[in-house]
mmCIF file of C-alpha atoms in Angstrom:
data_model
loop_
_atom_site.group_PDB
_atom_site.id
_atom_site.type_symbol
_atom_site.label_atom_id
_atom_site.label_comp_id
_atom_site.label_asym_id
_atom_site.label_seq_id
_atom_site.Cartn_x
_atom_site.Cartn_y
_atom_site.Cartn_z
ATOM 1 C CA MET W 9 1.277 6.901 24.298
ATOM 2 C CA SER W 10 -1.572 8.681 22.517
ATOM 3 C CA HIS W 11 -4.520 6.486 21.650
ATOM 4 C CA PHE W 12 -5.439 8.045 18.287
ATOM 5 C CA ILE W 13 -3.357 9.430 15.426
ATOM 6 C CA GLN W 14 -5.304 11.411 12.831
ATOM 7 C CA LEU W 15 -4.011 12.621 9.464
ATOM 8 C CA HIS W 16 -5.511 15.379 7.343
ATOM 9 C CA LEU W 17 -3.922 15.616 3.888
ATOM 10 C CA LEU W 18 -4.298 18.042 1.000
ATOM 11 C CA THR W 19 -2.927 16.625 -2.241
ATOM 12 C CA SER W 20 -3.121 18.250 -5.671
ATOM 13 C CA TYR W 21 -3.373 15.839 -8.591
ATOM 14 C CA PRO W 22 -2.931 17.153 -12.141
ATOM 15 C CA PRO W 23 -5.123 15.603 -14.876
ATOM 16 C CA ALA W 24 -5.550 11.920 -14.031
ATOM 17 C CA ASN W 25 -7.888 8.933 -13.858
ATOM 18 C CA LEU W 26 -6.529 7.413 -10.661
ATOM 19 C CA ASN W 27 -9.601 5.469 -9.584
ATOM 20 C CA ARG W 28 -12.221 4.431 -12.145
ATOM 21 C CA ASP W 29 -15.895 3.509 -11.876
ATOM 22 C CA ASP W 30 -17.675 0.722 -13.771
ATOM 23 C CA LEU W 31 -17.647 2.846 -16.934
ATOM 24 C CA GLY W 32 -13.912 3.516 -16.727
ATOM 25 C CA ARG W 33 -14.394 7.149 -15.704
ATOM 26 C CA PRO W 34 -13.021 8.894 -12.595
ATOM 27 C CA LYS W 35 -15.193 8.371 -9.518
ATOM 28 C CA THR W 36 -17.257 11.288 -8.235
ATOM 29 C CA ALA W 37 -19.325 12.293 -5.205
ATOM 30 C CA LEU W 38 -21.932 14.972 -4.540
ATOM 31 C CA MET W 39 -21.089 17.089 -1.473
ATOM 32 C CA GLY W 40 -22.386 20.493 -0.454
ATOM 33 C CA GLY W 41 -24.502 20.636 -3.596
ATOM 34 C CA ALA W 42 -21.447 20.346 -5.872
ATOM 35 C CA LYS W 43 -19.959 17.427 -7.757
ATOM 36 C CA ARG W 44 -16.477 16.435 -6.568
ATOM 37 C CA LEU W 45 -13.864 14.036 -7.882
ATOM 38 C CA ARG W 46 -13.279 11.090 -5.552
ATOM 39 C CA VAL W 47 -10.665 8.421 -4.909
ATOM 40 C CA SER W 48 -12.062 5.494 -2.939
ATOM 41 C CA SER W 49 -10.568 4.330 0.341
ATOM 42 C CA GLN W 50 -10.101 0.852 -1.157
ATOM 43 C CA SER W 51 -7.915 2.302 -3.900
ATOM 44 C CA LEU W 52 -5.889 4.336 -1.410
ATOM 45 C CA LYS W 53 -5.317 1.435 0.985
ATOM 46 C CA ARG W 54 -4.137 -0.881 -1.795
ATOM 47 C CA THR W 55 -1.820 1.851 -3.088
ATOM 48 C CA TRP W 56 -0.222 2.255 0.338
ATOM 49 C CA ARG W 57 0.124 -1.374 1.379
ATOM 50 C CA THR W 58 1.587 -2.460 -1.980
ATOM 51 C CA SER W 59 3.999 0.486 -2.261
ATOM 52 C CA SER W 60 7.750 -0.066 -2.117
ATOM 53 C CA LEU W 61 7.917 2.413 0.784
ATOM 54 C CA PHE W 62 5.552 0.278 2.865
ATOM 55 C CA GLU W 63 7.188 -3.001 1.865
ATOM 56 C CA GLU W 64 10.676 -1.768 2.727
ATOM 57 C CA ALA W 65 9.512 -0.463 6.104
ATOM 58 C CA VAL W 66 7.656 -3.547 7.352
ATOM 59 C CA GLY W 67 9.616 -6.276 5.580
ATOM 60 C CA GLN W 68 8.126 -9.745 5.942
ATOM 61 C CA HIS W 69 5.269 -8.474 8.119
ATOM 62 C CA ARG W 70 2.986 -8.010 5.126
ATOM 63 C CA GLY W 71 0.116 -10.171 3.937
ATOM 64 C CA GLN W 72 -1.395 -10.837 0.537
ATOM 65 C CA ARG W 73 -4.986 -10.732 -0.693
ATOM 66 C CA THR W 74 -5.812 -13.711 -2.872
ATOM 67 C CA LYS W 75 -8.317 -16.359 -3.891
ATOM 68 C CA ARG W 76 -5.530 -18.674 -4.962
ATOM 69 C CA VAL W 77 -4.321 -20.339 -1.748
ATOM 70 C CA GLY W 78 -5.850 -23.645 -2.846
ATOM 71 C CA LEU W 79 -4.675 -23.343 -6.456
ATOM 72 C CA GLU W 80 -1.098 -22.705 -5.393
ATOM 73 C CA ALA W 81 -1.252 -25.658 -2.982
ATOM 74 C CA GLU W 82 -2.576 -27.859 -5.808
ATOM 75 C CA LYS W 83 0.305 -26.834 -8.073
ATOM 76 C CA GLN W 84 2.851 -27.619 -5.359
ATOM 77 C CA LEU W 85 1.312 -31.043 -4.675
ATOM 78 C CA ILE W 86 1.349 -31.965 -8.365
ATOM 79 C CA ALA W 87 4.957 -30.768 -8.660
ATOM 80 C CA LYS W 88 5.842 -33.099 -5.773
ATOM 81 C CA GLY W 89 4.391 -36.130 -7.555
ATOM 82 C CA ILE W 90 0.829 -36.271 -6.205
ATOM 83 C CA GLY W 91 -1.788 -37.246 -8.803
ATOM 84 C CA ASP W 92 -4.064 -34.577 -10.209
ATOM 85 C CA LYS W 93 -7.251 -35.902 -8.550
ATOM 86 C CA LYS W 94 -5.717 -36.253 -5.091
ATOM 87 C CA ALA W 95 -3.922 -32.917 -5.379
ATOM 88 C CA ARG W 96 -7.187 -31.148 -6.196
ATOM 89 C CA GLU W 97 -9.093 -32.838 -3.358
ATOM 90 C CA TRP W 98 -6.412 -32.102 -0.774
ATOM 91 C CA ALA W 99 -5.892 -28.541 -1.973
ATOM 92 C CA THR W 100 -9.656 -27.920 -1.823
ATOM 93 C CA GLU W 101 -9.677 -28.948 1.853
ATOM 94 C CA ILE W 102 -6.862 -26.461 2.497
ATOM 95 C CA ALA W 103 -8.716 -23.687 0.642
ATOM 96 C CA LYS W 104 -11.884 -24.305 2.694
ATOM 97 C CA VAL W 105 -9.987 -23.330 5.838
ATOM 98 C CA PHE W 106 -9.773 -19.771 4.481
ATOM 99 C CA GLY W 107 -13.206 -19.352 2.903
ATOM 100 C CA ASP W 108 -16.093 -20.843 0.973
ATOM 101 C CA VAL W 109 -15.195 -22.850 -2.115
ATOM 102 C CA ALA W 110 -17.741 -23.507 -4.861
ATOM 103 C CA LYS W 111 -18.321 -27.103 -5.921
ATOM 104 C CA GLY W 112 -15.688 -28.238 -8.396
ATOM 105 C CA GLU W 113 -13.476 -25.226 -7.686
ATOM 106 C CA VAL W 114 -10.249 -24.780 -5.728
ATOM 107 C CA GLU W 115 -10.272 -20.993 -5.441
ATOM 108 C CA THR W 116 -12.077 -19.370 -2.529
ATOM 109 C CA SER W 117 -15.227 -17.486 -3.515
ATOM 110 C CA GLN W 118 -13.875 -14.263 -2.037
ATOM 111 C CA LEU W 119 -10.498 -12.616 -1.691
ATOM 112 C CA VAL W 120 -8.876 -13.532 1.624
ATOM 113 C CA HIS W 121 -6.119 -11.547 3.326
ATOM 114 C CA ILE W 122 -3.489 -14.162 4.206
ATOM 115 C CA ALA W 123 -0.701 -13.498 6.700
ATOM 116 C CA PRO W 124 2.844 -14.695 5.900
ATOM 117 C CA GLU W 125 2.852 -17.104 8.847
ATOM 118 C CA GLU W 126 -0.392 -18.648 7.563
ATOM 119 C CA GLN W 127 1.082 -19.089 4.095
ATOM 120 C CA ALA W 128 4.189 -20.666 5.647
ATOM 121 C CA LYS W 129 1.981 -23.196 7.456
ATOM 122 C CA VAL W 130 0.176 -24.038 4.219
ATOM 123 C CA ASP W 131 3.517 -24.621 2.494
ATOM 124 C CA ALA W 132 4.700 -26.807 5.387
ATOM 125 C CA LEU W 133 1.492 -28.856 5.279
ATOM 126 C CA VAL W 134 1.871 -29.381 1.536
ATOM 127 C CA GLU W 135 5.385 -30.711 2.156
ATOM 128 C CA THR W 136 4.064 -33.111 4.814
ATOM 129 C CA LEU W 137 1.151 -34.379 2.710
ATOM 130 C CA ALA W 138 3.417 -34.997 -0.278
ATOM 131 C CA ALA W 139 6.070 -36.730 1.832
ATOM 132 C CA GLU W 140 3.531 -38.972 3.608
ATOM 133 C CA ASN W 141 1.247 -39.364 0.565
ATOM 134 C CA ARG W 142 -1.933 -38.721 2.552
ATOM 135 C CA ALA W 143 -4.907 -36.397 2.702
ATOM 136 C CA PRO W 144 -4.972 -33.583 5.280
ATOM 137 C CA GLU W 145 -6.599 -34.485 8.596
ATOM 138 C CA LYS W 146 -8.766 -32.211 10.720
ATOM 139 C CA GLU W 147 -5.886 -31.491 13.098
ATOM 140 C CA ASP W 148 -3.655 -30.483 10.194
ATOM 141 C CA LEU W 149 -6.221 -27.971 8.929
ATOM 142 C CA THR W 150 -6.909 -26.524 12.374
ATOM 143 C CA LEU W 151 -3.255 -25.572 12.730
ATOM 144 C CA LEU W 152 -3.387 -23.395 9.600
ATOM 145 C CA ARG W 153 -5.361 -20.597 11.265
ATOM 146 C CA GLU W 154 -4.143 -18.189 13.916
ATOM 147 C CA LYS W 155 -4.285 -14.508 14.713
ATOM 148 C CA PRO W 156 -2.009 -12.903 12.084
ATOM 149 C CA THR W 157 0.777 -10.427 12.752
ATOM 150 C CA ALA W 158 0.846 -8.965 9.242
ATOM 151 C CA VAL W 159 0.924 -5.182 9.493
ATOM 152 C CA ASP W 160 -1.532 -4.526 6.665
ATOM 153 C CA ILE W 161 -4.078 -6.959 8.138
ATOM 154 C CA ALA W 162 -3.624 -5.340 11.555
ATOM 155 C CA LEU W 163 -4.175 -1.888 10.044
ATOM 156 C CA PHE W 164 -7.021 -2.569 7.637
ATOM 157 C CA GLY W 165 -8.604 -5.670 9.183
ATOM 158 C CA ARG W 166 -10.168 -8.700 7.571
ATOM 159 C CA MET W 167 -13.493 -10.509 7.736
ATOM 160 C CA LEU W 168 -13.824 -14.266 7.397
ATOM 161 C CA ALA W 169 -17.518 -15.152 7.439
ATOM 162 C CA ALA W 170 -16.803 -18.884 7.730
ATOM 163 C CA GLU W 171 -14.370 -18.446 10.648
ATOM 164 C CA PRO W 172 -15.307 -15.257 12.551
ATOM 165 C CA LYS W 173 -12.916 -16.045 15.408
ATOM 166 C CA PHE W 174 -10.091 -15.234 12.995
ATOM 167 C CA ASN W 175 -11.540 -11.856 12.013
ATOM 168 C CA VAL W 176 -9.338 -8.841 12.686
ATOM 169 C CA GLU W 177 -10.826 -5.479 13.691
ATOM 170 C CA ALA W 178 -9.257 -2.734 11.571
ATOM 171 C CA ALA W 179 -7.047 -0.339 13.524
ATOM 172 C CA CYS W 180 -7.132 2.230 10.734
ATOM 173 C CA GLN W 181 -10.092 4.001 9.161
ATOM 174 C CA VAL W 182 -9.644 5.684 5.788
ATOM 175 C CA ALA W 183 -12.100 8.128 4.237
ATOM 176 C CA HIS W 184 -12.673 8.477 0.517
ATOM 177 C CA ALA W 185 -10.576 11.375 -0.756
ATOM 178 C CA ILE W 186 -12.637 14.159 -2.356
ATOM 179 C CA THR W 187 -11.804 17.425 -4.046
ATOM 180 C CA VAL W 188 -12.240 20.511 -1.879
ATOM 181 C CA HIS W 189 -13.789 22.298 -4.869
ATOM 182 C CA ALA W 190 -16.374 21.506 -7.501
ATOM 183 C CA ALA W 191 -14.974 19.382 -10.322
ATOM 184 C CA GLU W 192 -16.152 17.748 -13.515
ATOM 185 C CA VAL W 193 -15.007 14.682 -15.404
ATOM 186 C CA GLU W 194 -13.570 15.631 -18.797
ATOM 187 C CA ASP W 195 -12.813 13.489 -21.833
ATOM 188 C CA ASP W 196 -9.476 13.035 -23.537
ATOM 189 C CA TYR W 197 -10.004 12.276 -27.225
ATOM 190 C CA PHE W 198 -6.924 10.528 -28.559
ATOM 191 C CA THR W 199 -5.691 8.751 -31.669
ATOM 192 C CA ALA W 200 -2.906 6.308 -32.416
ATOM 193 C CA VAL W 201 -0.928 6.240 -35.672
ATOM 194 C CA ASP W 202 0.362 3.129 -37.435
ATOM 195 C CA ASP W 203 4.112 3.746 -37.810
ATOM 196 C CA LEU W 204 4.302 1.476 -40.888
ATOM 197 C CA ASN W 205 1.475 3.236 -42.700
ATOM 198 C CA ALA W 206 3.120 5.544 -45.222
ATOM 199 C CA GLY W 207 -0.178 7.275 -45.964
ATOM 200 C CA ASP W 208 -0.207 6.286 -49.619
ATOM 201 C CA GLU W 209 -3.657 4.711 -49.379
ATOM 202 C CA HIS W 210 -4.998 5.369 -45.906
ATOM 203 C CA ARG W 211 -4.318 8.553 -43.972
ATOM 204 C CA GLY W 212 -6.633 7.936 -41.055
ATOM 205 C CA ALA W 213 -5.603 6.979 -37.528
ATOM 206 C CA ALA W 214 -5.162 3.325 -36.690
ATOM 207 C CA HIS W 215 -7.084 3.788 -33.431
ATOM 208 C CA VAL W 216 -9.431 6.396 -31.970
ATOM 209 C CA GLY W 217 -10.498 6.458 -28.341
ATOM 210 C CA GLU W 218 -11.659 8.485 -25.346
ATOM 211 C CA ALA W 219 -10.538 8.432 -21.710
ATOM 212 C CA GLY W 220 -12.144 10.285 -18.835
ATOM 213 C CA PHE W 221 -9.974 12.366 -16.531
ATOM 214 C CA GLY W 222 -10.135 15.089 -13.910
ATOM 215 C CA ALA W 223 -7.844 17.290 -11.846
ATOM 216 C CA GLY W 224 -8.157 18.717 -8.376
ATOM 217 C CA LEU W 225 -7.012 19.339 -4.825
ATOM 218 C CA PHE W 226 -8.094 16.401 -2.663
ATOM 219 C CA TYR W 227 -8.757 16.233 1.076
ATOM 220 C CA SER W 228 -7.932 12.865 2.669
ATOM 221 C CA TYR W 229 -8.587 11.730 6.238
ATOM 222 C CA ILE W 230 -6.985 8.796 8.086
ATOM 223 C CA CYS W 231 -7.520 7.735 11.688
ATOM 224 C CA ILE W 232 -5.293 5.159 13.405
ATOM 225 C CA ASP W 233 -6.245 3.541 16.715
ATOM 226 C CA ARG W 234 -2.776 2.833 18.082
ATOM 227 C CA GLN W 235 -3.995 0.652 20.956
ATOM 228 C CA GLN W 236 -6.062 -1.515 18.596
ATOM 229 C CA LEU W 237 -3.051 -1.812 16.300
ATOM 230 C CA ILE W 238 -0.810 -2.992 19.145
ATOM 231 C CA GLU W 239 -3.457 -5.514 20.180
ATOM 232 C CA ASN W 240 -3.750 -6.768 16.584
ATOM 233 C CA LEU W 241 0.036 -7.204 16.463
ATOM 234 C CA GLN W 242 0.055 -9.335 19.630
ATOM 235 C CA GLY W 243 1.468 -6.540 21.793
ATOM 236 C CA ASN W 244 4.423 -5.654 19.551
ATOM 237 C CA GLU W 245 4.673 -1.873 20.100
ATOM 238 C CA GLU W 246 7.860 -1.475 18.059
ATOM 239 C CA LEU W 247 6.214 -3.068 15.015
ATOM 240 C CA ALA W 248 3.056 -1.002 15.551
ATOM 241 C CA ASP W 249 5.030 2.257 15.551
ATOM 242 C CA ARG W 250 6.967 1.117 12.473
ATOM 243 C CA ALA W 251 3.657 0.356 10.755
ATOM 244 C CA ILE W 252 2.276 3.801 11.592
ATOM 245 C CA ALA W 253 5.368 5.550 10.237
ATOM 246 C CA ALA W 254 5.239 3.427 7.063
ATOM 247 C CA LEU W 255 1.560 4.160 6.521
ATOM 248 C CA VAL W 256 2.038 7.892 7.024
ATOM 249 C CA GLU W 257 4.951 8.027 4.571
ATOM 250 C CA ALA W 258 3.082 5.982 1.966
ATOM 251 C CA SER W 259 -0.054 8.127 2.279
ATOM 252 C CA VAL W 260 1.941 11.334 1.886
ATOM 253 C CA LYS W 261 4.263 10.273 -0.936
ATOM 254 C CA THR W 262 2.512 7.677 -3.124
ATOM 255 C CA SER W 263 -0.287 7.976 -5.680
ATOM 256 C CA PRO W 264 -2.869 5.461 -6.939
ATOM 257 C CA LYS W 265 -1.732 3.669 -10.087
ATOM 258 C CA GLY W 266 -4.790 4.094 -12.317
ATOM 259 C CA LYS W 267 -3.705 5.136 -15.829
ATOM 260 C CA GLN W 268 -0.427 6.564 -14.546
ATOM 261 C CA ASN W 269 1.325 5.692 -17.815
ATOM 262 C CA SER W 270 -1.181 7.865 -19.669
ATOM 263 C CA PHE W 271 -1.227 10.818 -17.266
ATOM 264 C CA GLY W 272 1.903 10.662 -15.071
ATOM 265 C CA SER W 273 -0.079 12.117 -12.200
ATOM 266 C CA ARG W 274 2.436 11.621 -9.390
ATOM 267 C CA ALA W 275 1.956 13.829 -6.343
ATOM 268 C CA HIS W 276 3.125 14.411 -2.773
ATOM 269 C CA ALA W 277 0.786 15.926 -0.219
ATOM 270 C CA SER W 278 1.140 19.716 -0.189
ATOM 271 C CA TYR W 279 -0.159 19.937 3.380
ATOM 272 C CA VAL W 280 -0.169 17.392 6.209
ATOM 273 C CA LEU W 281 -1.769 17.934 9.617
ATOM 274 C CA VAL W 282 -1.168 15.121 12.132
ATOM 275 C CA GLU W 283 -3.031 15.067 15.439
ATOM 276 C CA LYS W 284 -2.255 12.851 18.446
ATOM 277 C CA GLY W 285 -4.324 12.349 21.569
ATOM 278 C CA ASP W 286 -6.996 10.364 23.372
ATOM 279 C CA GLN W 287 -9.815 12.649 22.203
ATOM 280 C CA GLN W 288 -12.668 11.268 20.119
ATOM 281 C CA PRO W 289 -11.559 11.409 16.454
ATOM 282 C CA ARG W 290 -13.361 13.585 13.906
ATOM 283 C CA SER W 291 -12.880 14.384 10.253
ATOM 284 C CA LEU W 292 -12.451 17.981 9.109
ATOM 285 C CA SER W 293 -14.275 17.399 5.815
ATOM 286 C CA THR W 294 -17.041 19.775 6.896
ATOM 287 C CA ALA W 295 -14.573 22.581 6.145
ATOM 288 C CA PHE W 296 -15.279 21.927 2.458
ATOM 289 C CA LEU W 297 -19.064 21.656 2.440
ATOM 290 C CA ARG W 298 -18.929 24.998 0.660
ATOM 291 C CA PRO W 299 -16.651 24.401 -2.334
ATOM 292 C CA VAL W 300 -13.376 26.311 -2.377
ATOM 293 C CA MET W 301 -13.352 28.902 -5.158
ATOM 294 C CA GLY W 302 -10.796 31.194 -6.729
ATOM 295 C CA GLN W 303 -7.184 30.880 -7.856
ATOM 296 C CA ASP W 304 -5.504 30.363 -4.465
ATOM 297 C CA GLN W 305 -7.189 27.067 -3.745
ATOM 298 C CA SER W 306 -4.298 25.515 -1.842
ATOM 299 C CA LEU W 307 -3.938 28.377 0.649
ATOM 300 C CA ASP W 308 -7.706 28.767 0.899
ATOM 301 C CA ALA W 309 -8.121 25.051 1.619
ATOM 302 C CA ILE W 310 -5.422 25.125 4.313
ATOM 303 C CA ASN W 311 -7.077 28.175 5.858
ATOM 304 C CA ARG W 312 -10.471 26.423 5.824
ATOM 305 C CA LEU W 313 -8.996 23.266 7.359
ATOM 306 C CA GLU W 314 -7.253 25.047 10.217
ATOM 307 C CA ARG W 315 -10.224 27.314 10.926
ATOM 308 C CA GLN W 316 -12.495 24.269 11.123
ATOM 309 C CA ALA W 317 -10.146 22.503 13.542
ATOM 310 C CA LYS W 318 -10.052 25.648 15.662
ATOM 311 C CA ALA W 319 -13.868 25.894 15.586
ATOM 312 C CA PHE W 320 -14.175 22.300 16.795
ATOM 313 C CA ASP W 321 -11.652 23.100 19.542
ATOM 314 C CA GLU W 322 -13.693 26.055 20.707
ATOM 315 C CA ALA W 323 -16.954 24.106 20.631
ATOM 316 C CA TYR W 324 -15.810 20.801 22.162
ATOM 317 C CA ASP W 325 -12.366 21.495 23.716
ATOM 318 C CA VAL W 326 -9.059 20.951 21.953
ATOM 319 C CA GLY W 327 -9.316 17.931 19.655
ATOM 320 C CA ALA W 328 -5.766 16.685 20.150
ATOM 321 C CA ASP W 329 -2.994 16.862 22.724
ATOM 322 C CA ARG W 330 -0.344 17.600 20.088
ATOM 323 C CA ARG W 331 -0.312 18.593 16.447
ATOM 324 C CA PHE W 332 2.351 18.637 13.747
ATOM 325 C CA ILE W 333 2.218 20.302 10.338
ATOM 326 C CA VAL W 334 4.285 19.592 7.246
ATOM 327 C CA THR W 335 3.632 21.880 4.301
ATOM 328 C CA ALA W 336 5.047 22.235 0.811
ATOM 329 C CA GLU W 337 2.923 25.319 0.123
ATOM 330 C CA PRO W 338 5.502 28.112 -0.494
ATOM 331 C CA ASP W 339 3.222 30.909 0.722
ATOM 332 C CA TYR W 340 2.072 29.218 3.917
ATOM 333 C CA SER W 341 2.754 31.191 7.094
ATOM 334 C CA ALA W 342 1.962 30.452 10.745
ATOM 335 C CA PRO W 343 -0.762 27.941 11.642
ATOM 336 C CA GLN W 344 -4.091 29.169 13.009
ATOM 337 C CA LEU W 345 -4.542 26.130 15.275
ATOM 338 C CA THR W 346 -4.864 26.216 19.032
ATOM 339 C CA GLY W 347 -3.013 24.000 21.503
ATOM 340 C CA ASN W 348 0.377 22.351 21.177
ATOM 341 C CA VAL W 349 1.331 22.794 17.499
ATOM 342 C CA ALA W 350 4.698 22.232 15.805
ATOM 343 C CA THR W 351 5.814 22.565 12.185
ATOM 344 C CA GLY W 352 8.752 21.075 10.348
ATOM 345 C CA SER W 353 10.016 18.678 7.713
ATOM 346 C CA PHE W 354 8.754 15.153 7.070
ATOM 347 C CA SER W 355 11.725 13.638 8.926
ATOM 348 C CA ALA W 356 10.741 15.724 11.961
ATOM 349 C CA LEU W 357 7.192 14.398 11.578
ATOM 350 C CA VAL W 358 8.520 10.831 11.786
ATOM 351 C CA ASP W 359 10.197 11.715 15.079
ATOM 352 C CA PHE W 360 6.916 13.264 16.248
ATOM 353 C CA LEU W 361 5.008 10.060 15.468
ATOM 354 C CA GLY W 362 7.288 8.016 17.706
ATOM 355 C CA ASP W 363 7.569 10.580 20.508
ATOM 356 C CA ASP W 364 5.099 11.115 23.325
#
């Protein structure tokens, strides 16, 4: 099977504030001398792994990011009749297995990505401690940690500074999505009206506010190391391929959730290029160093993307053994790419992902 699977996506978002900075405004980046709108990789990865598409595809093989392992253990111990002081002490020892815990606290200092089998072991230990009315011993705590088989941890990795032997090397790299053209953040001035105010005394709005937003055509890049993913999943190739298909579908069909109720900026990718092979991966973002201009931005961006891939092919040999294109651009014609290229629907792409 091919070592690397690379995805190049073009997705057009109407006015939105999908991923905000510390001031609540859409994130930006400067590229090629022009300001672009940006959606961070962290936002994208959370969107995908928490989507219903991803959850339905991988089932119980999905972890959770939390600081609250110790707090939840404390609640369970108290519910089972353990005194508050003992419950807090025992739960703190459990929390310390997963990360640093500040003095007097039960939460870990940082978010920790917990696999379902690890959470099951915590729950089982809580049952044992409550039944035997005793504090956890060193052997009990050692058994809580193991290499996880959660798909999202296998894809996106995790770092545990206190227990580096339980770190997981990410099998998937995700670039920040940026607009292929210059873009500016705009402001939506809005008011809210009090429905019970008849206007007899006060005619002004009950609330006045502003919200930043932007619109654009975004380029996204994803690279999956299939061999690393299989290794992370303890050799389970079937689960690895299911994870890849789930990630691809989520990345193509789901949108970040920032201010969706205000903007309804739902979008599917208008163009998807998937590459498979053992060649060294490379992004095609350089195609957009010069901002796309004009009114046919979607077709122009596709043209730029395919020309750049072809240029890399001609300079360094073909960058993938096989390629597959899915496009929802009505005016798209034949691809400009070299090598083994196929086009078709998304269902055909799923077959392509699992076929070598």
